[in-house]
């Protein structure tokens, strides 16, 4: 039975990697000029506008460690674009902009 635990953990990790691989990753070349705009949902009464981890709206970003289009070993790990409840795996997503943007009413 002790062997089942690593197999289950491996299967879970592989399933999560496959799910994450399908999501967009925004490579942030210059964090000083980028922005991420949150929605205008009300977080005080409920969090119905928050998305589950598997939702297409949940995206990732990573800070580039070097210039260029392609990912390099110097880049950061991918991070969720938004804030989250990691216990519940629900996220208040934000819309990424490579160049600083004033967030609109629809975000």
mmCIF file of N, CA, C and O in Angstrom, residues 31-71:
data_model
loop_
_atom_site.group_PDB
_atom_site.id
_atom_site.type_symbol
_atom_site.label_atom_id
_atom_site.label_comp_id
_atom_site.label_asym_id
_atom_site.label_seq_id
_atom_site.Cartn_x
_atom_site.Cartn_y
_atom_site.Cartn_z
ATOM 1 N N UNK A 31 8.578 44.079 -15.949
ATOM 2 C CA UNK A 31 7.498 44.167 -14.950
ATOM 3 C C UNK A 31 7.178 45.608 -14.571
ATOM 4 O O UNK A 31 6.076 45.897 -14.108
ATOM 5 N N UNK A 32 8.106 46.520 -14.800
ATOM 6 C CA UNK A 32 7.882 47.923 -14.439
ATOM 7 C C UNK A 32 6.867 48.600 -15.351
ATOM 8 O O UNK A 32 6.290 49.616 -14.979
ATOM 9 N N UNK A 33 6.620 48.047 -16.540
ATOM 10 C CA UNK A 33 5.686 48.693 -17.473
ATOM 11 C C UNK A 33 4.468 47.826 -17.790
ATOM 12 O O UNK A 33 3.660 48.173 -18.630
ATOM 13 N N UNK A 34 4.314 46.696 -17.123
ATOM 14 C CA UNK A 34 3.158 45.839 -17.378
ATOM 15 C C UNK A 34 2.107 46.046 -16.290
ATOM 16 O O UNK A 34 2.383 46.646 -15.259
ATOM 17 N N UNK A 35 0.906 45.556 -16.552
ATOM 18 C CA UNK A 35 -0.161 45.661 -15.555
ATOM 19 C C UNK A 35 -1.087 44.461 -15.671
ATOM 20 O O UNK A 35 -1.079 43.743 -16.660
ATOM 21 N N UNK A 36 -1.877 44.274 -14.645
ATOM 22 C CA UNK A 36 -2.853 43.190 -14.630
ATOM 23 C C UNK A 36 -4.123 43.765 -13.995
ATOM 24 O O UNK A 36 -4.111 44.189 -12.835
ATOM 25 N N UNK A 37 -5.203 43.836 -14.771
ATOM 26 C CA UNK A 37 -6.437 44.484 -14.329
ATOM 27 C C UNK A 37 -7.435 43.454 -13.795
ATOM 28 O O UNK A 37 -7.797 42.507 -14.492
ATOM 29 N N UNK A 38 -7.877 43.670 -12.564
ATOM 30 C CA UNK A 38 -8.863 42.785 -11.952
ATOM 31 C C UNK A 38 -10.270 43.170 -12.387
ATOM 32 O O UNK A 38 -10.532 44.303 -12.768
ATOM 33 N N UNK A 39 -11.173 42.202 -12.287
ATOM 34 C CA UNK A 39 -12.578 42.480 -12.557
ATOM 35 C C UNK A 39 -13.123 43.393 -11.474
ATOM 36 O O UNK A 39 -12.465 43.670 -10.482
ATOM 37 N N UNK A 40 -14.344 43.841 -11.648
ATOM 38 C CA UNK A 40 -14.962 44.762 -10.684
ATOM 39 C C UNK A 40 -16.000 44.057 -9.811
ATOM 40 O O UNK A 40 -16.870 44.682 -9.240
ATOM 41 N N UNK A 41 -15.899 42.742 -9.707
ATOM 42 C CA UNK A 41 -16.850 41.985 -8.904
ATOM 43 C C UNK A 41 -16.761 42.331 -7.433
ATOM 44 O O UNK A 41 -15.727 42.787 -6.940
ATOM 45 N N UNK A 42 -17.856 42.139 -6.716
ATOM 46 C CA UNK A 42 -17.897 42.434 -5.286
ATOM 47 C C UNK A 42 -17.379 41.222 -4.507
ATOM 48 O O UNK A 42 -17.961 40.149 -4.573
ATOM 49 N N UNK A 43 -16.307 41.422 -3.790
ATOM 50 C CA UNK A 43 -15.725 40.340 -2.996
ATOM 51 C C UNK A 43 -16.248 40.330 -1.571
ATOM 52 O O UNK A 43 -15.974 39.421 -0.815
ATOM 53 N N UNK A 44 -16.982 41.351 -1.197
ATOM 54 C CA UNK A 44 -17.423 41.454 0.191
ATOM 55 C C UNK A 44 -18.587 40.525 0.516
ATOM 56 O O UNK A 44 -18.628 39.948 1.586
ATOM 57 N N UNK A 45 -19.528 40.363 -0.412
ATOM 58 C CA UNK A 45 -20.689 39.528 -0.122
ATOM 59 C C UNK A 45 -20.503 38.080 -0.585
ATOM 60 O O UNK A 45 -20.937 37.157 0.078
ATOM 61 N N UNK A 46 -19.867 37.902 -1.724
ATOM 62 C CA UNK A 46 -19.606 36.550 -2.214
ATOM 63 C C UNK A 46 -18.468 36.590 -3.233
ATOM 64 O O UNK A 46 -17.999 37.655 -3.595
ATOM 65 N N UNK A 47 -18.081 35.463 -3.681
ATOM 66 C CA UNK A 47 -16.988 35.379 -4.659
ATOM 67 C C UNK A 47 -17.429 34.573 -5.869
ATOM 68 O O UNK A 47 -16.668 33.780 -6.408
ATOM 69 N N UNK A 48 -18.657 34.786 -6.321
ATOM 70 C CA UNK A 48 -19.177 34.026 -7.448
ATOM 71 C C UNK A 48 -18.414 34.306 -8.738
ATOM 72 O O UNK A 48 -18.423 33.487 -9.635
ATOM 73 N N UNK A 49 -17.785 35.466 -8.839
ATOM 74 C CA UNK A 49 -17.049 35.810 -10.051
ATOM 75 C C UNK A 49 -15.644 35.192 -10.070
ATOM 76 O O UNK A 49 -14.948 35.279 -11.063
ATOM 77 N N UNK A 50 -15.230 34.542 -8.983
ATOM 78 C CA UNK A 50 -13.942 33.873 -8.957
ATOM 79 C C UNK A 50 -14.034 32.600 -9.795
ATOM 80 O O UNK A 50 -15.095 31.981 -9.894
ATOM 81 N N UNK A 51 -12.953 32.218 -10.417
ATOM 82 C CA UNK A 51 -12.933 31.075 -11.339
ATOM 83 C C UNK A 51 -12.191 29.893 -10.728
ATOM 84 O O UNK A 51 -11.235 30.056 -9.987
ATOM 85 N N UNK A 52 -12.627 28.707 -11.093
ATOM 86 C CA UNK A 52 -11.926 27.492 -10.673
ATOM 87 C C UNK A 52 -10.638 27.350 -11.479
ATOM 88 O O UNK A 52 -10.512 27.884 -12.571
ATOM 89 N N UNK A 53 -9.702 26.611 -10.925
ATOM 90 C CA UNK A 53 -8.387 26.437 -11.546
ATOM 91 C C UNK A 53 -8.480 25.998 -13.005
ATOM 92 O O UNK A 53 -7.725 26.451 -13.854
ATOM 93 N N UNK A 54 -9.415 25.147 -13.341
ATOM 94 C CA UNK A 54 -9.533 24.629 -14.693
ATOM 95 C C UNK A 54 -10.187 25.576 -15.686
ATOM 96 O O UNK A 54 -10.186 25.316 -16.886
ATOM 97 N N UNK A 55 -10.729 26.689 -15.224
ATOM 98 C CA UNK A 55 -11.406 27.636 -16.105
ATOM 99 C C UNK A 55 -10.417 28.275 -17.075
ATOM 100 O O UNK A 55 -9.280 28.578 -16.706
ATOM 101 N N UNK A 56 -10.845 28.498 -18.302
ATOM 102 C CA UNK A 56 -9.971 29.094 -19.326
ATOM 103 C C UNK A 56 -9.520 30.509 -18.963
ATOM 104 O O UNK A 56 -8.491 30.974 -19.420
ATOM 105 N N UNK A 57 -10.290 31.194 -18.134
ATOM 106 C CA UNK A 57 -9.949 32.566 -17.752
ATOM 107 C C UNK A 57 -8.738 32.630 -16.813
ATOM 108 O O UNK A 57 -8.096 33.661 -16.702
ATOM 109 N N UNK A 58 -8.437 31.520 -16.142
ATOM 110 C CA UNK A 58 -7.270 31.485 -15.253
ATOM 111 C C UNK A 58 -6.029 31.289 -16.113
ATOM 112 O O UNK A 58 -5.862 30.261 -16.758
ATOM 113 N N UNK A 59 -5.182 32.309 -16.135
ATOM 114 C CA UNK A 59 -3.973 32.278 -16.952
ATOM 115 C C UNK A 59 -2.747 32.440 -16.070
ATOM 116 O O UNK A 59 -2.861 32.695 -14.875
ATOM 117 N N UNK A 60 -1.579 32.306 -16.673
ATOM 118 C CA UNK A 60 -0.326 32.417 -15.949
ATOM 119 C C UNK A 60 0.541 33.525 -16.531
ATOM 120 O O UNK A 60 0.346 33.955 -17.663
ATOM 121 N N UNK A 61 1.499 33.960 -15.743
ATOM 122 C CA UNK A 61 2.535 34.850 -16.248
ATOM 123 C C UNK A 61 3.858 34.444 -15.619
ATOM 124 O O UNK A 61 3.891 33.728 -14.618
ATOM 125 N N UNK A 62 4.932 34.845 -16.242
ATOM 126 C CA UNK A 62 6.248 34.628 -15.658
ATOM 127 C C UNK A 62 7.134 35.814 -16.001
ATOM 128 O O UNK A 62 6.956 36.449 -17.044
ATOM 129 N N UNK A 63 8.024 36.135 -15.093
ATOM 130 C CA UNK A 63 8.940 37.249 -15.274
ATOM 131 C C UNK A 63 10.138 36.745 -16.069
ATOM 132 O O UNK A 63 10.794 35.778 -15.672
ATOM 133 N N UNK A 64 10.410 37.393 -17.188
ATOM 134 C CA UNK A 64 11.521 36.982 -18.055
ATOM 135 C C UNK A 64 12.852 37.303 -17.389
ATOM 136 O O UNK A 64 13.045 38.386 -16.856
ATOM 137 N N UNK A 65 13.754 36.347 -17.429
ATOM 138 C CA UNK A 65 15.092 36.555 -16.888
ATOM 139 C C UNK A 65 16.055 37.077 -17.930
ATOM 140 O O UNK A 65 17.177 37.444 -17.632
ATOM 141 N N UNK A 66 15.591 37.103 -19.185
ATOM 142 C CA UNK A 66 16.415 37.610 -20.273
ATOM 143 C C UNK A 66 15.494 38.140 -21.359
ATOM 144 O O UNK A 66 14.305 37.852 -21.373
ATOM 145 N N UNK A 67 16.062 38.908 -22.267
ATOM 146 C CA UNK A 67 15.242 39.429 -23.359
ATOM 147 C C UNK A 67 15.000 38.326 -24.384
ATOM 148 O O UNK A 67 15.672 37.301 -24.379
ATOM 149 N N UNK A 68 14.055 38.546 -25.238
ATOM 150 C CA UNK A 68 13.728 37.552 -26.260
ATOM 151 C C UNK A 68 12.349 36.976 -26.059
ATOM 152 O O UNK A 68 11.738 37.133 -25.006
ATOM 153 N N UNK A 69 11.883 36.306 -27.073
ATOM 154 C CA UNK A 69 10.524 35.762 -27.073
ATOM 155 C C UNK A 69 10.401 34.439 -26.324
ATOM 156 O O UNK A 69 9.367 34.134 -25.762
ATOM 157 N N UNK A 70 11.453 33.632 -26.334
ATOM 158 C CA UNK A 70 11.350 32.264 -25.824
ATOM 159 C C UNK A 70 11.705 32.161 -24.347
ATOM 160 O O UNK A 70 12.528 32.911 -23.830
ATOM 161 N N UNK A 71 11.074 31.195 -23.706
ATOM 162 C CA UNK A 71 11.334 30.930 -22.300
ATOM 163 C C UNK A 71 12.777 30.469 -22.112
ATOM 164 O O UNK A 71 13.318 29.747 -22.935
#
